[in-house]
Coordinates of C-alpha atoms and ligand atoms in Angstrom, one line a residue:
M4 CA -5.3 -5.5 -10.6
T5 CA -7.3 -3.4 -8.6
R6 CA -6.7 -2.3 -5.0
K7 CA -9.2 -3.7 -1.9
I8 CA -9.9 -0.5 -0.2
I9 CA -11.8 0.2 3.4
I10 CA -12.0 4.3 3.8
D11 CA -12.6 5.0 7.8
C12 CA -13.6 8.4 7.9
D13 CA -15.1 11.1 10.3
P14 CA -16.5 13.8 7.3
G15 CA -15.9 16.4 7.7
Q16 CA -15.5 18.4 3.7
D17 CA -12.3 16.8 2.8
D18 CA -13.0 13.1 4.1
A19 CA -16.4 13.6 1.6
V20 CA -14.3 15.2 -1.1
A21 CA -11.8 12.0 -0.8
L22 CA -15.2 9.7 -1.0
F23 CA -15.6 11.6 -4.0
L24 CA -12.7 10.4 -5.2
A25 CA -13.0 6.9 -4.7
F26 CA -16.0 6.6 -6.2
A27 CA -14.4 7.6 -9.3
S28 CA -11.9 5.7 -9.5
D29 CA -12.7 2.2 -10.1
G30 CA -10.4 1.3 -12.5
E31 CA -7.5 1.5 -9.6
L32 CA -9.3 0.9 -6.1
D33 CA -12.4 -1.6 -4.9
L34 CA -14.3 0.3 -2.1
L35 CA -15.4 -2.9 -0.1
G36 CA -17.1 -0.2 2.5
I37 CA -17.0 2.8 4.1
T38 CA -16.6 2.9 8.4
A39 CA -17.3 5.9 10.5
V40 CA -15.6 7.9 13.6
G41 CA -17.0 10.6 15.9
G42 CA -13.9 13.4 15.3
N43 CA -15.0 16.2 13.3
V44 CA -18.3 16.0 14.3
P45 CA -19.9 13.3 16.6
L46 CA -20.5 9.7 15.3
E47 CA -23.8 10.3 14.5
L48 CA -23.5 13.3 12.1
T49 CA -20.1 11.7 10.8
Q50 CA -21.9 8.4 9.7
R51 CA -25.0 10.4 7.9
N52 CA -22.6 12.5 5.8
A53 CA -20.7 9.6 5.2
R54 CA -24.2 8.5 3.4
M55 CA -25.2 11.2 2.0
M56 CA -21.9 11.5 0.0
C57 CA -22.9 7.9 -1.7
D58 CA -26.0 9.1 -2.6
I59 CA -25.1 12.4 -4.3
A60 CA -22.6 10.1 -6.6
N61 CA -25.5 7.7 -7.1
R62 CA -23.6 4.7 -4.9
K63 CA -26.1 3.7 -2.6
E64 CA -25.0 0.4 -2.7
T65 CA -21.4 1.2 -0.7
P66 CA -21.9 -0.4 2.5
V67 CA -21.3 2.0 5.4
H68 CA -20.7 1.1 9.0
A69 CA -21.2 2.9 11.9
G70 CA -17.5 3.0 14.7
C71 CA -16.8 3.6 17.6
A72 CA -18.5 7.6 19.0
T73 CA -15.8 8.0 21.4
P74 CA -11.6 7.5 21.7
T75 CA -10.4 4.6 23.3
V76 CA -9.8 6.3 26.8
R77 CA -10.5 9.8 26.6
P78 CA -13.2 12.1 25.9
L79 CA -14.2 13.3 22.1
R80 CA -12.8 16.9 20.4
T81 CA -14.4 17.9 17.9
A82 CA -13.9 20.3 15.0
E83 CA -17.6 22.2 14.5
M84 CA -15.5 25.7 14.6
I85 CA -13.3 24.2 11.2
H86 CA -15.9 22.3 9.8
G87 CA -19.5 23.7 10.6
R88 CA -22.0 22.5 12.9
T89 CA -23.4 20.1 10.5
G90 CA -19.5 18.6 9.7
I91 CA -20.2 19.1 6.4
N92 CA -21.6 23.0 5.6
G93 CA -21.5 24.3 2.1
I94 CA -24.3 21.9 1.3
D95 CA -27.8 21.1 2.4
V96 CA -28.0 18.0 4.7
F97 CA -30.9 15.3 3.9
E98 CA -30.7 12.3 5.0
P99 CA -29.7 9.5 2.9
E100 CA -30.9 6.9 1.2
T101 CA -28.1 4.6 1.9
P102 CA -28.9 2.4 4.4
L103 CA -26.5 2.7 7.8
Q104 CA -25.4 -1.2 7.9
E105 CA -26.3 -2.9 11.2
Q106 CA -22.8 -4.2 12.0
H107 CA -20.4 -2.2 14.2
A108 CA -17.5 -0.8 12.2
V109 CA -14.9 -2.7 14.0
D110 CA -17.3 -5.8 13.9
F111 CA -17.0 -5.2 10.0
I112 CA -12.6 -4.5 9.6
I113 CA -12.1 -7.5 11.7
R114 CA -14.9 -9.5 9.9
T115 CA -13.9 -8.4 6.1
L116 CA -9.8 -8.2 6.8
L117 CA -10.0 -12.5 9.1
D118 CA -11.8 -13.6 5.7
A119 CA -9.9 -11.2 2.9
D120 CA -6.4 -13.0 1.5
D121 CA -2.9 -12.7 3.0
A122 CA -1.7 -8.9 2.9
S123 CA -4.6 -8.2 0.3
I124 CA -6.6 -5.4 1.9
T125 CA -5.6 -1.7 1.8
L126 CA -6.7 0.6 5.0
V127 CA -7.8 4.3 4.4
P128 CA -8.1 6.2 7.4
T129 CA -8.7 10.0 7.1
G130 CA -9.7 10.7 10.9
P131 CA -9.5 9.5 14.1
L132 CA -7.8 6.1 14.9
T133 CA -10.3 4.9 17.5
N134 CA -11.7 2.2 15.1
I135 CA -8.4 1.1 13.6
G136 CA -6.7 1.2 17.1
T137 CA -9.7 -0.7 18.1
A138 CA -9.9 -3.5 15.5
I139 CA -6.0 -4.6 15.7
D140 CA -6.4 -5.0 20.1
R141 CA -9.3 -6.8 19.6
E142 CA -8.5 -9.2 17.2
P143 CA -4.6 -9.1 16.4
A144 CA -5.2 -11.5 13.5
I145 CA -6.4 -9.1 11.5
L146 CA -2.9 -7.7 11.0
G147 CA -1.4 -10.2 8.3
K148 CA -4.4 -9.6 5.8
V149 CA -3.8 -5.7 6.0
E150 CA -1.6 -4.6 2.6
Q151 CA -1.0 -1.2 4.0
I152 CA -2.6 1.6 6.0
V153 CA -2.2 5.1 4.1
L154 CA -3.2 6.9 6.5
M155 CA -3.5 11.2 6.9
G156 CA -2.7 12.5 9.9
G157 CA 0.6 13.6 11.8
A158 CA 2.9 16.7 11.5
M159 CA 6.8 17.5 11.2
R160 CA 8.0 21.0 10.1
E161 CA 4.3 22.2 10.4
G162 CA 3.8 21.8 14.4
G163 CA 0.0 21.3 15.3
N164 CA -2.9 22.0 13.9
R165 CA -5.0 21.8 16.9
T166 CA -2.4 22.3 19.7
P167 CA 1.5 23.9 19.5
S168 CA 2.5 20.5 17.9
A169 CA -0.6 18.0 17.5
E170 CA -2.3 17.1 14.2
F171 CA -6.1 16.8 15.1
N172 CA -6.8 13.2 14.0
I173 CA -3.6 11.8 16.1
L174 CA -4.5 14.3 18.6
V175 CA -8.2 12.7 19.3
D176 CA -7.3 9.2 19.8
P177 CA -3.4 8.9 20.5
D178 CA -3.4 5.8 22.0
A179 CA -5.3 4.4 19.2
A180 CA -2.6 5.9 17.0
D181 CA 0.0 4.5 19.0
I182 CA -1.2 1.2 18.3
V183 CA -1.9 1.3 14.7
F184 CA 2.1 3.0 14.5
R185 CA 3.5 0.3 16.7
C186 CA 1.3 -2.6 14.8
G187 CA 4.1 -3.4 12.3
R188 CA 2.5 -3.5 9.3
P189 CA 3.5 -0.8 6.0
I190 CA 2.0 3.0 6.7
V191 CA 2.5 5.4 4.5
Q192 CA 1.6 8.7 6.1
M193 CA -0.2 12.2 5.0
G194 CA 1.2 14.8 7.6
L195 CA 0.3 18.4 6.9
D196 CA 4.1 19.1 5.5
V197 CA 2.2 17.6 2.5
T198 CA -1.3 18.7 3.0
H199 CA -0.4 22.4 3.8
Q200 CA 0.9 22.4 -0.1
V201 CA -2.6 21.0 -1.9
L202 CA -4.7 24.4 -1.0
S203 CA -7.9 24.8 -2.2
T204 CA -7.6 28.0 -4.3
R205 CA -10.6 30.4 -5.2
E206 CA -9.3 29.1 -9.0
R207 CA -9.8 25.6 -8.4
I208 CA -12.8 25.4 -6.9
E209 CA -14.3 27.9 -9.6
R210 CA -12.3 24.5 -12.0
I211 CA -14.2 22.3 -9.6
K212 CA -17.5 24.2 -10.3
A213 CA -17.4 24.6 -14.3
L214 CA -17.4 20.9 -14.4
D215 CA -21.2 21.6 -13.5
N216 CA -22.5 18.2 -12.5
P217 CA -23.8 17.3 -8.4
V218 CA -20.6 15.9 -7.7
A219 CA -18.0 18.8 -8.8
D220 CA -21.1 21.0 -7.1
A221 CA -21.2 19.3 -3.4
T222 CA -17.3 19.2 -4.2
A223 CA -17.2 23.2 -4.9
G224 CA -19.6 24.1 -2.6
M225 CA -18.2 22.0 0.6
L226 CA -14.3 23.4 -0.2
S227 CA -15.9 27.6 -0.1
F228 CA -17.0 27.0 3.3
F229 CA -14.2 25.3 4.1
A230 CA -11.8 27.1 2.9
R231 CA -13.0 30.0 5.1
Y232 CA -11.3 29.4 8.6
D233 CA -7.6 28.6 7.1
T234 CA -7.7 31.1 4.8
E235 CA -7.7 33.7 7.8
K236 CA -5.5 31.4 10.8
Y237 CA -3.0 30.5 7.9
T238 CA -3.4 33.9 5.5
S239 CA -3.2 31.3 3.0
K240 CA -5.3 31.3 -0.8
G241 CA -7.3 28.2 0.0
A242 CA -7.6 25.4 2.7
P243 CA -5.4 22.1 2.6
L244 CA -7.1 19.9 1.3
H245 CA -5.9 17.2 4.0
D246 CA -7.5 13.8 3.7
P247 CA -8.0 13.1 -0.4
C248 CA -3.8 13.2 -0.6
T249 CA -4.3 9.6 0.9
L250 CA -6.2 8.3 -2.4
A251 CA -4.8 10.7 -4.8
W252 CA -1.5 8.7 -3.7
L253 CA -2.9 5.0 -3.8
I254 CA -4.2 6.2 -7.8
E255 CA -1.4 8.1 -8.8
P256 CA 1.9 7.8 -6.0
G257 CA 4.2 9.3 -8.7
L258 CA 2.7 13.0 -7.2
F259 CA 4.6 12.6 -4.2
A260 CA 7.9 11.8 -3.0
G261 CA 8.4 10.8 1.0
K262 CA 10.9 8.9 2.8
D263 CA 10.7 6.0 4.9
C264 CA 11.5 6.3 8.8
N265 CA 10.5 6.1 12.2
V266 CA 7.2 7.8 13.5
A267 CA 6.1 7.5 17.5
I268 CA 3.5 8.9 18.8
E269 CA 3.5 10.8 22.2
T270 CA 0.4 9.5 24.5
Q271 CA 1.4 10.7 27.8
S272 CA 2.7 14.3 28.2
D273 CA -0.1 16.9 29.2
L274 CA 1.6 19.5 27.1
T275 CA 2.7 17.2 23.6
L276 CA 0.0 15.1 23.4
G277 CA -0.7 13.6 20.1
H278 CA 2.2 14.9 19.1
T279 CA 4.0 12.8 15.9
A280 CA 8.2 12.1 16.7
V281 CA 9.2 11.9 12.8
D282 CA 12.5 10.5 12.8
F283 CA 13.4 12.3 9.2
W284 CA 17.1 11.9 10.2
H285 CA 17.3 8.9 11.2
V286 CA 19.2 10.2 14.9
T287 CA 17.5 7.1 16.7
D288 CA 17.6 3.4 16.7
R289 CA 13.2 3.4 16.5
P290 CA 12.6 1.0 14.0
I291 CA 11.2 2.4 10.2
N292 CA 7.6 1.9 10.5
V293 CA 6.3 4.6 7.9
H294 CA 6.8 6.3 4.4
W295 CA 6.6 9.7 5.1
I296 CA 4.8 12.0 2.5
H297 CA 6.7 15.3 2.5
S298 CA 5.9 17.0 -0.8
V299 CA 3.5 16.7 -3.4
D300 CA 3.4 18.1 -7.5
A301 CA 0.1 20.2 -6.2
D302 CA -0.9 21.5 -9.6
G303 CA -0.9 17.3 -10.4
F304 CA -3.0 16.7 -7.3
Y305 CA -5.8 19.3 -8.9
E306 CA -5.9 17.9 -12.6
L307 CA -6.3 14.5 -11.4
L308 CA -9.3 15.5 -8.5
T309 CA -10.8 17.8 -11.3
A310 CA -10.7 14.5 -13.7
R311 CA -12.3 12.7 -12.1
L312 CA -15.0 15.3 -10.4
A313 CA -15.5 14.9 -14.5
R314 CA -16.5 11.9 -13.9
F315 CA -19.9 11.8 -12.6
G316 CA -21.0 14.3 -15.8
G317 CA -20.4 11.5 -18.2
S318 CA -16.7 12.8 -19.5
D319 CA -13.4 11.5 -19.0
Ligands
RIB14 O1 -6.0 17.7 10.7 C1 -7.0 17.5 9.4 C2 -7.2 16.5 9.4 O2 -9.1 16.6 11.2 C3 -8.5 16.1 8.2 O3 -8.3 14.6 8.3 C4 -10.0 16.8 8.8 O4 -10.8 15.8 8.2 C5 -9.8 16.8 10.3 O5 -10.3 15.5 10.6
CA15 CA1 -11.3 13.9 8.2

């Protein structure tokens, strides 16, 4: 039985690889549509980039919807210093053939969920939570149709990557994140604590490059660019491949380990805005709302990713 999913993203090289992983997993996942949000780069680029990935993977029939250009109440922060001016530096951009759907992403999310069976659709946000938070706020009745929310965002021991205490996706729209984390539906959260364990090292990129198909080539090009910022900042051996962790969990959850706990969002403090307070040791009486993923078999993750990327060359 395939799992119906909607991927809400801000491509971004790592979002792009998450889309490739979803495209290569028709046996496990039924991708109902892609919704783009302003984040790493402005919306007009994130929606274009999402459509480019559909072209590269030859999945031009995938519905792609543009959503919210700016956060619910705050100005947009972008991340060109990490992702480059196009958001997907590392490959040449082109005007994609995959069409942009007329319907706004928030309306697509609401309509798709209202028409679905109870608890039948998994939301997979890999960018700021503006589209998801807006949809829940506008039409709370959609929540009964949500099976799970499997998201990339937040941090615990790893601290912040955009401020000392906040991870980018949550920081950009903490108010939308607060709506999502209070919504009552089960959340599986991939924070920096786990994504910083899956580094796109030179060896791993070379193995992907050796697959020699258009999707693998695009992945290797994007990850080579994406690696330069984090290797310098963290003196690590490669950039953390954040967003594909969500899809990898859906495909092979045994690669990961986590713990149920409460996670709350800081929406007031200027100093710690966007902080995810992870009650890992259950020291408060705040309700469990998250399965917090804290560890991963990194080699197993890259074996899965590489094997799935190989499918675009016709080999299983
Ligand atoms: O902090 C990492 C997250 O922010 C990733 O989703 C990356 O694509 C950016 O959106
Ligand atoms: Ca992202």
